[in-house]
Short mmCIF file of C-alpha atoms in Angstrom, two decimals:
data_model
loop_
_atom_site.label_atom_id
_atom_site.label_comp_id
_atom_site.label_asym_id
_atom_site.label_seq_id
_atom_site.Cartn_x
_atom_site.Cartn_y
_atom_site.Cartn_z
CA MET A 1 75.52 157.10 192.90
CA LYS A 2 77.35 159.96 194.55
CA GLU A 3 76.83 162.11 191.44
CA CYS A 4 73.08 161.63 191.81
CA GLY A 5 73.07 162.74 195.44
CA VAL A 6 73.10 159.31 197.10
CA ASN A 7 75.14 159.08 200.32
CA VAL A 8 77.90 156.47 199.94
CA PRO A 9 80.88 155.49 202.14
CA PHE A 10 84.31 156.67 201.04
CA GLY A 11 86.07 153.95 199.06
CA ILE A 12 88.95 153.32 196.66
CA ALA A 13 89.07 150.58 194.01
CA ALA A 14 92.27 148.54 193.74
CA HIS A 15 93.39 146.17 190.99
CA THR A 16 96.63 145.00 192.60
CA VAL A 17 97.76 144.10 196.09
CA ALA A 18 100.04 147.14 196.17
CA ASP A 19 97.14 149.40 195.19
CA ALA A 20 95.02 147.84 197.95
CA VAL A 21 97.68 148.54 200.59
CA LYS A 22 98.05 152.11 199.34
CA ALA A 23 94.27 152.64 199.39
CA ALA A 24 94.02 151.42 203.00
CA GLN A 25 96.81 153.81 203.99
CA GLU A 26 94.99 156.66 202.28
CA ILE A 27 91.81 155.87 204.23
CA GLY A 28 93.98 156.12 207.33
CA ASP A 29 91.92 154.12 209.85
CA ASP A 30 92.90 151.13 211.96
CA GLU A 31 90.26 149.03 210.24
CA VAL A 32 88.85 149.02 206.69
CA VAL A 33 86.27 147.07 204.69
CA ILE A 34 87.57 145.04 201.74
CA LYS A 35 85.00 143.98 199.16
CA SER A 36 85.31 141.73 196.13
CA GLN A 37 83.97 143.53 193.07
CA ILE A 38 82.00 141.03 190.97
CA LEU A 39 78.74 141.24 189.03
CA ALA A 40 76.79 139.04 191.43
CA GLY A 41 75.12 139.44 194.78
CA GLY A 42 75.62 137.41 197.94
CA ARG A 43 79.34 138.17 198.15
CA GLY A 44 79.50 138.23 201.93
CA LEU A 45 78.31 134.62 202.19
CA GLY A 46 80.25 133.47 199.13
CA THR A 47 83.25 131.13 198.98
CA PHE A 48 86.43 131.42 196.93
CA THR A 49 87.50 128.37 194.98
CA ASN A 50 90.80 128.57 196.90
CA GLY A 51 88.85 127.86 200.11
CA MET A 52 88.67 131.39 201.50
CA GLN A 53 85.28 132.15 203.06
CA GLY A 54 83.44 135.40 202.29
CA GLY A 55 83.95 138.05 199.64
CA VAL A 56 83.50 140.97 202.06
CA HIS A 57 85.56 141.43 205.24
CA ILE A 58 86.18 144.01 207.96
CA ILE A 59 89.90 143.76 208.66
CA LYS A 60 92.79 145.57 210.26
CA THR A 61 94.75 147.81 207.91
CA SER A 62 97.80 145.65 208.62
CA GLU A 63 95.94 142.65 207.17
CA VAL A 64 95.08 144.24 203.81
CA GLU A 65 98.04 142.72 201.97
CA GLU A 66 97.17 139.23 203.21
CA TYR A 67 93.49 139.45 202.28
CA ALA A 68 94.02 141.20 198.95
CA SER A 69 96.54 138.52 197.94
CA LYS A 70 93.93 135.81 198.51
CA MET A 71 91.04 137.69 196.89
CA LEU A 72 92.58 139.28 193.79
CA GLY A 73 92.90 136.79 190.96
CA GLY A 74 90.60 134.37 192.76
CA THR A 75 87.15 133.11 191.79
CA LEU A 76 84.22 133.84 194.09
CA VAL A 77 81.17 131.58 194.08
CA THR A 78 77.91 132.99 195.47
CA LYS A 79 74.22 132.13 195.35
CA GLN A 80 73.84 134.45 192.38
CA SER A 81 77.08 133.78 190.47
CA GLY A 82 76.36 130.24 189.35
CA PRO A 83 78.57 127.28 190.31
CA GLU A 84 81.43 128.48 188.10
CA GLY A 85 81.71 131.73 190.10
CA LYS A 86 83.08 135.10 188.99
CA PRO A 87 86.70 136.26 188.74
CA VAL A 88 87.80 138.90 191.25
CA ASN A 89 89.95 141.40 189.38
CA THR A 90 89.15 144.37 191.63
CA VAL A 91 88.62 144.91 195.34
CA LEU A 92 87.12 147.98 196.96
CA LEU A 93 88.74 149.34 200.10
CA ALA A 94 86.07 151.30 201.97
CA LYS A 95 85.94 153.28 205.17
CA LYS A 96 84.43 151.30 208.02
CA MET A 97 81.17 152.94 209.05
CA GLN A 98 79.37 152.78 212.37
CA LEU A 99 76.00 151.49 211.21
CA ASN A 100 73.13 151.37 213.68
CA LYS A 101 70.49 149.79 211.42
CA GLU A 102 70.49 148.00 208.09
CA PHE A 103 67.62 147.99 205.58
CA TYR A 104 66.96 146.55 202.13
CA PHE A 105 65.98 148.79 199.22
CA ALA A 106 65.56 148.11 195.51
CA ILE A 107 63.93 149.58 192.41
CA MET A 108 63.23 147.44 189.36
CA MET A 109 60.86 147.27 186.42
CA ASP A 110 57.63 145.42 187.17
CA ARG A 111 55.49 143.64 184.55
CA ALA A 112 52.30 143.81 186.58
CA SER A 113 52.32 147.59 187.12
CA GLN A 114 54.23 148.26 183.87
CA GLY A 115 56.56 150.68 185.59
CA PRO A 116 59.18 151.03 188.33
CA LEU A 117 58.56 149.11 191.53
CA ILE A 118 60.21 150.01 194.85
CA ILE A 119 60.84 147.07 197.18
CA ALA A 120 61.87 147.92 200.73
CA CYS A 121 62.36 146.02 203.96
CA SER A 122 63.12 147.07 207.53
CA GLU A 123 65.78 144.34 207.68
CA GLY A 124 68.77 144.15 205.35
CA GLY A 125 72.40 143.26 205.03
CA THR A 126 71.67 139.62 204.31
CA SER A 127 70.04 137.54 201.60
CA ILE A 128 66.70 139.10 200.62
CA GLU A 129 65.65 135.72 199.21
CA ASP A 130 65.93 134.14 202.67
CA LEU A 131 64.14 137.09 204.27
CA ALA A 132 61.28 136.89 201.77
CA GLU A 133 60.81 133.27 202.75
CA SER A 134 61.04 133.73 206.52
CA SER A 135 59.39 137.16 207.02
CA PRO A 136 57.46 138.21 203.89
CA GLU A 137 55.29 140.61 205.94
CA LYS A 138 58.30 142.88 206.50
CA ILE A 139 58.69 143.56 202.77
CA ILE A 140 56.72 146.42 201.22
CA GLN A 141 56.17 147.11 197.53
CA VAL A 142 55.43 150.55 196.12
CA PRO A 143 54.65 150.76 192.37
CA VAL A 144 55.53 154.13 190.83
CA ASP A 145 53.52 155.64 187.98
CA PRO A 146 56.11 156.30 185.25
CA ILE A 147 54.14 159.33 184.02
CA THR A 148 53.46 160.95 187.40
CA GLY A 149 56.81 159.95 188.85
CA LEU A 150 57.67 159.41 192.49
CA THR A 151 55.11 161.22 194.67
CA ASP A 152 55.39 162.45 198.26
CA ALA A 153 52.93 159.73 199.25
CA ASP A 154 55.16 157.07 197.66
CA VAL A 155 58.20 158.41 199.52
CA GLU A 156 56.33 158.54 202.83
CA LYS A 157 55.20 154.93 202.44
CA VAL A 158 58.76 153.75 201.80
CA VAL A 159 60.24 155.74 204.69
CA LYS A 160 57.60 154.38 207.09
CA GLY A 161 58.17 150.85 205.79
CA LEU A 162 61.89 151.11 206.46
CA THR A 163 61.21 152.33 210.04
CA VAL A 164 64.05 154.88 209.93
CA SER A 165 64.89 156.54 213.23
CA GLY A 166 66.51 159.66 211.76
CA ASP A 167 65.01 162.70 210.02
CA PRO A 168 62.16 161.44 207.76
CA LYS A 169 62.68 164.33 205.34
CA ALA A 170 66.39 163.56 204.91
CA ALA A 171 65.52 159.87 204.45
CA GLY A 172 62.94 160.86 201.84
CA ASP A 173 65.57 162.86 199.98
CA GLN A 174 67.72 159.74 199.74
CA ILE A 175 64.79 157.71 198.38
CA ARG A 176 64.23 160.41 195.73
CA ALA A 177 67.94 160.44 194.87
CA LEU A 178 67.90 156.68 194.34
CA TYR A 179 64.79 156.93 192.17
CA ASN A 180 66.38 159.72 190.12
CA LEU A 181 69.46 157.51 189.64
CA PHE A 182 67.21 154.72 188.37
CA MET A 183 65.47 156.98 185.86
CA GLU A 184 68.32 159.24 184.72
CA LYS A 185 70.81 156.41 184.13
CA ASP A 186 68.34 154.08 182.36
CA CYS A 187 68.66 151.41 185.03
CA THR A 188 66.88 148.08 184.96
CA MET A 189 67.60 147.59 188.66
CA VAL A 190 69.04 149.49 191.61
CA GLU A 191 69.53 147.23 194.63
CA VAL A 192 70.97 148.64 197.84
CA ASN A 193 71.68 146.01 200.47
CA PRO A 194 72.21 147.28 203.00
CA LEU A 195 70.75 150.74 202.87
CA ALA A 196 72.10 151.66 206.28
CA GLU A 197 71.55 154.23 209.00
CA ASP A 198 74.63 155.72 210.66
CA ALA A 199 75.02 156.95 214.23
CA ASP A 200 73.49 160.32 213.30
CA GLY A 201 70.44 158.73 211.65
CA ASN A 202 71.58 159.46 208.09
CA LEU A 203 70.84 156.95 205.35
CA LEU A 204 73.68 155.79 203.12
CA ALA A 205 74.07 153.12 200.46
CA ALA A 206 76.56 150.80 202.15
CA ASP A 207 76.52 148.30 199.27
CA ALA A 208 74.73 148.29 195.92
CA LYS A 209 74.18 146.42 192.67
CA ILE A 210 72.98 148.30 189.59
CA GLY A 211 71.87 147.01 186.19
CA PHE A 212 71.56 149.13 183.04
CA ASP A 213 69.41 148.83 179.93
CA ASP A 214 71.59 147.73 176.99
CA ASN A 215 69.30 149.65 174.65
CA ALA A 216 70.38 152.89 176.35
CA ALA A 217 74.10 152.40 175.66
CA PHE A 218 74.06 155.17 173.06
CA ARG A 219 73.09 157.79 175.66
CA GLN A 220 74.85 156.31 178.69
CA LYS A 221 78.29 156.09 177.15
CA ASP A 222 80.11 156.99 180.37
CA VAL A 223 78.39 154.07 182.11
CA PHE A 224 78.94 151.48 179.39
CA GLU A 225 82.61 152.43 179.02
CA GLN A 226 83.05 150.84 182.46
CA ARG A 227 81.77 147.46 181.24
CA ASP A 228 83.94 144.60 182.50
CA SER A 229 83.61 141.77 179.99
CA THR A 230 85.62 139.43 182.27
CA GLN A 231 82.51 139.21 184.45
CA GLU A 232 80.39 137.93 181.56
CA ASP A 233 80.13 134.67 179.66
CA PRO A 234 82.77 135.01 176.91
CA ARG A 235 80.34 133.46 174.42
CA GLU A 236 77.79 136.16 175.17
CA VAL A 237 80.46 138.84 174.78
CA ALA A 238 81.49 137.39 171.40
CA ALA A 239 77.84 137.22 170.30
CA SER A 240 77.20 140.86 171.21
CA GLU A 241 80.18 141.89 169.06
CA TRP A 242 78.42 140.29 166.10
CA ASP A 243 75.02 141.73 167.09
CA LEU A 244 73.69 138.28 167.94
CA ASN A 245 71.45 137.48 170.92
CA TYR A 246 73.01 134.55 172.79
CA ILE A 247 72.44 133.01 176.21
CA GLY A 248 74.36 129.90 177.23
CA LEU A 249 72.46 127.01 178.85
CA ASP A 250 73.42 123.58 180.18
CA GLY A 251 72.12 121.25 177.46
CA SER A 252 73.74 119.37 174.58
CA ILE A 253 71.82 120.56 171.48
CA GLY A 254 73.00 123.88 170.11
CA CYS A 255 70.30 126.07 168.58
CA MET A 256 70.55 128.70 165.85
CA VAL A 257 67.23 130.37 165.10
CA ASN A 258 65.93 133.67 163.74
CA GLY A 259 63.48 135.43 166.03
CA ALA A 260 63.19 135.24 169.81
CA GLY A 261 59.74 133.60 169.76
CA LEU A 262 60.83 130.89 167.34
CA ALA A 263 64.00 130.36 169.39
CA MET A 264 61.92 129.78 172.53
CA ALA A 265 59.59 127.41 170.65
CA THR A 266 62.59 125.49 169.30
CA MET A 267 64.00 125.06 172.81
CA ASP A 268 60.61 123.90 174.11
CA ILE A 269 60.16 121.29 171.37
CA ILE A 270 63.69 119.96 171.89
CA SER A 271 62.82 119.49 175.57
CA LEU A 272 59.45 117.92 174.65
CA HIS A 273 61.24 115.21 172.69
CA GLY A 274 63.67 114.42 175.50
CA GLY A 275 66.60 116.66 174.55
CA SER A 276 68.10 119.68 176.27
CA PRO A 277 69.00 122.97 174.55
CA ALA A 278 72.57 124.21 174.98
CA ASN A 279 71.77 127.83 174.25
CA PHE A 280 69.34 130.50 173.16
CA LEU A 281 70.61 132.08 169.93
CA ASP A 282 68.62 134.55 167.84
CA VAL A 283 70.46 135.65 164.68
CA GLY A 284 67.81 138.28 163.96
CA GLY A 285 66.18 139.16 160.66
CA SER A 286 69.09 140.70 158.79
CA ALA A 287 72.07 138.46 159.52
CA THR A 288 74.89 138.25 156.99
CA THR A 289 76.97 135.22 155.99
CA PRO A 290 79.85 136.26 158.31
CA GLN A 291 77.38 136.60 161.20
CA ILE A 292 76.00 133.10 160.57
CA LYS A 293 79.55 131.75 160.51
CA ALA A 294 80.29 133.56 163.79
CA ALA A 295 77.11 132.12 165.30
CA PHE A 296 78.27 128.59 164.43
CA GLU A 297 81.68 129.27 165.98
CA ILE A 298 80.08 130.50 169.21
CA VAL A 299 77.64 127.59 169.47
CA THR A 300 80.21 124.89 168.69
CA ALA A 301 82.80 126.39 171.04
CA ASP A 302 80.75 124.90 173.89
CA PRO A 303 82.22 121.42 174.57
CA LYS A 304 78.82 120.23 175.81
CA VAL A 305 77.25 120.72 172.36
CA LYS A 306 76.85 117.34 170.62
CA ALA A 307 74.55 118.48 167.78
CA VAL A 308 73.37 121.75 166.23
CA LEU A 309 69.79 122.45 165.17
CA VAL A 310 69.30 125.28 162.68
CA ASN A 311 65.69 126.44 162.48
CA ILE A 312 65.06 129.33 160.10
CA PHE A 313 61.73 130.74 159.01
CA GLY A 314 62.73 133.19 156.32
CA GLY A 315 60.83 136.43 156.19
CA ILE A 316 63.26 139.31 156.16
CA MET A 317 66.00 136.73 156.75
CA LYS A 318 66.67 134.87 153.49
CA CYS A 319 67.24 131.12 153.57
CA ASP A 320 70.05 131.27 150.99
CA ILE A 321 72.06 133.59 153.28
CA ILE A 322 71.64 131.10 156.13
CA ALA A 323 72.69 128.25 153.81
CA GLU A 324 75.84 130.10 152.71
CA GLY A 325 76.77 130.74 156.35
CA ILE A 326 76.20 127.09 157.28
CA ILE A 327 78.34 125.88 154.37
CA GLU A 328 81.18 128.30 155.10
CA ALA A 329 81.16 127.54 158.82
CA SER A 330 80.98 123.77 158.31
CA ARG A 331 83.99 123.82 155.98
CA GLU A 332 86.17 126.19 157.98
CA LEU A 333 85.38 124.70 161.38
CA ASP A 334 85.55 121.11 160.14
CA LEU A 335 82.48 120.20 162.17
CA LYS A 336 82.39 116.64 163.47
CA ILE A 337 78.97 116.87 165.11
CA PRO A 338 75.55 116.39 163.44
CA VAL A 339 73.93 119.53 161.99
CA ILE A 340 70.17 119.39 161.53
CA VAL A 341 68.71 122.05 159.25
CA ARG A 342 65.12 123.14 158.83
CA LEU A 343 64.56 125.99 156.37
CA GLU A 344 61.27 127.60 155.37
CA GLY A 345 60.26 130.91 153.82
CA THR A 346 62.03 133.40 151.58
CA ASN A 347 64.40 131.79 149.04
CA VAL A 348 63.93 128.39 150.70
CA GLU A 349 64.39 126.42 147.46
CA LEU A 350 67.65 128.24 146.70
CA GLY A 351 68.82 127.64 150.26
CA LYS A 352 68.07 123.91 150.08
CA LYS A 353 69.77 123.70 146.67
CA LEU A 354 72.95 125.26 148.05
CA LEU A 355 72.98 122.83 150.97
CA ASN A 356 72.30 119.78 148.77
CA GLU A 357 75.10 120.71 146.36
CA SER A 358 77.61 121.53 149.12
CA GLY A 359 78.65 117.91 149.62
CA LEU A 360 78.33 118.35 153.39
CA LYS A 361 76.70 115.69 155.54
CA LEU A 362 73.80 117.75 156.82
CA ILE A 363 70.54 116.32 158.14
CA SER A 364 67.53 118.03 156.59
CA ALA A 365 64.18 118.28 158.34
CA SER A 366 60.71 118.96 156.92
CA ASP A 367 59.39 120.91 159.89
CA LEU A 368 60.30 121.95 163.43
CA ASP A 369 58.92 118.82 165.07
CA ASP A 370 60.85 116.63 162.65
CA ALA A 371 64.01 118.68 163.24
CA ALA A 372 63.76 118.34 167.04
CA LYS A 373 63.23 114.56 166.80
CA LYS A 374 66.25 114.18 164.49
CA ALA A 375 68.44 116.34 166.74
CA VAL A 376 67.59 114.25 169.80
CA ALA A 377 68.06 111.00 167.86
CA ALA A 378 71.42 112.18 166.50
CA ILE A 379 72.98 112.23 169.97
CA ALA A 380 71.11 109.29 171.48
#
């Protein structure tokens, strides 16, 4: 953010308690801010699984060792982290700032306007979800034309909406810097909460959360090199290494499908027949036998999965390749749960022949509806 011209408080990241103490000494003030670094919002109101309240604290420098010891290595649960929480492997020691006002500011992609959307509010520093419910009139939305870019009129509307008390031009420069960050770094979201005003009326990003477009990894290498896989679902990390699209859910029927649309339809039909999908998994149109085997390993690694439904409509993806992957995975993993297979499309007869001659106890289905019914029945 600093590289893009955004004002930020001075801070030092620490991975150990000793580093945290050293960072506080380097800051040199009587008090510092210590912040848990996790990929989820709502840290200030979060709770550690060890009972400690809050992931962000203003403390005396003499207390840094005590707080860092409780925070580092702990798990912080927030409104946005999910009930399992996120591991705290890093804390940020930041200079305590004298903040006169706190605002909310965010930029994200908007379906309706098909471009960036600036969301700003004259109140910040707390949950924007709660604020949207209690005082929606205080939130302004400014869609930005992606061709024209951020105009002076857009900036003026945001600055007025924030009700800054300092120099409007300087405030506008910060809004432009944040927008440039969003565009230049291929962000999907830039959320600053709070965007604060110091004693001199200057705006600074006191806390922020930024998301980046995975498709831009090839040109944002410096950003993606900082990826912390410990903050992600290990199954999703494993899937990305095999170029598979996986999202874990809470159900009991694992799904392996080719194509995002068919994957969504499969999940819907499972739900329609009284089941619950355990995941979204799209193997794509050019998966290899090793990828199919890896997909099975990822799906069945979830202890909640009691059955696996394979739904393949072969176009570019050939059914015999899927069959070979299923056979190899079933034998190597020694699967004890029901596997329901529906194949259709390219090389479907060869795929079915391979499955029939494999000697494995697979449940075949004639169509998607039949497959969903058999998957639900298999775990009833």
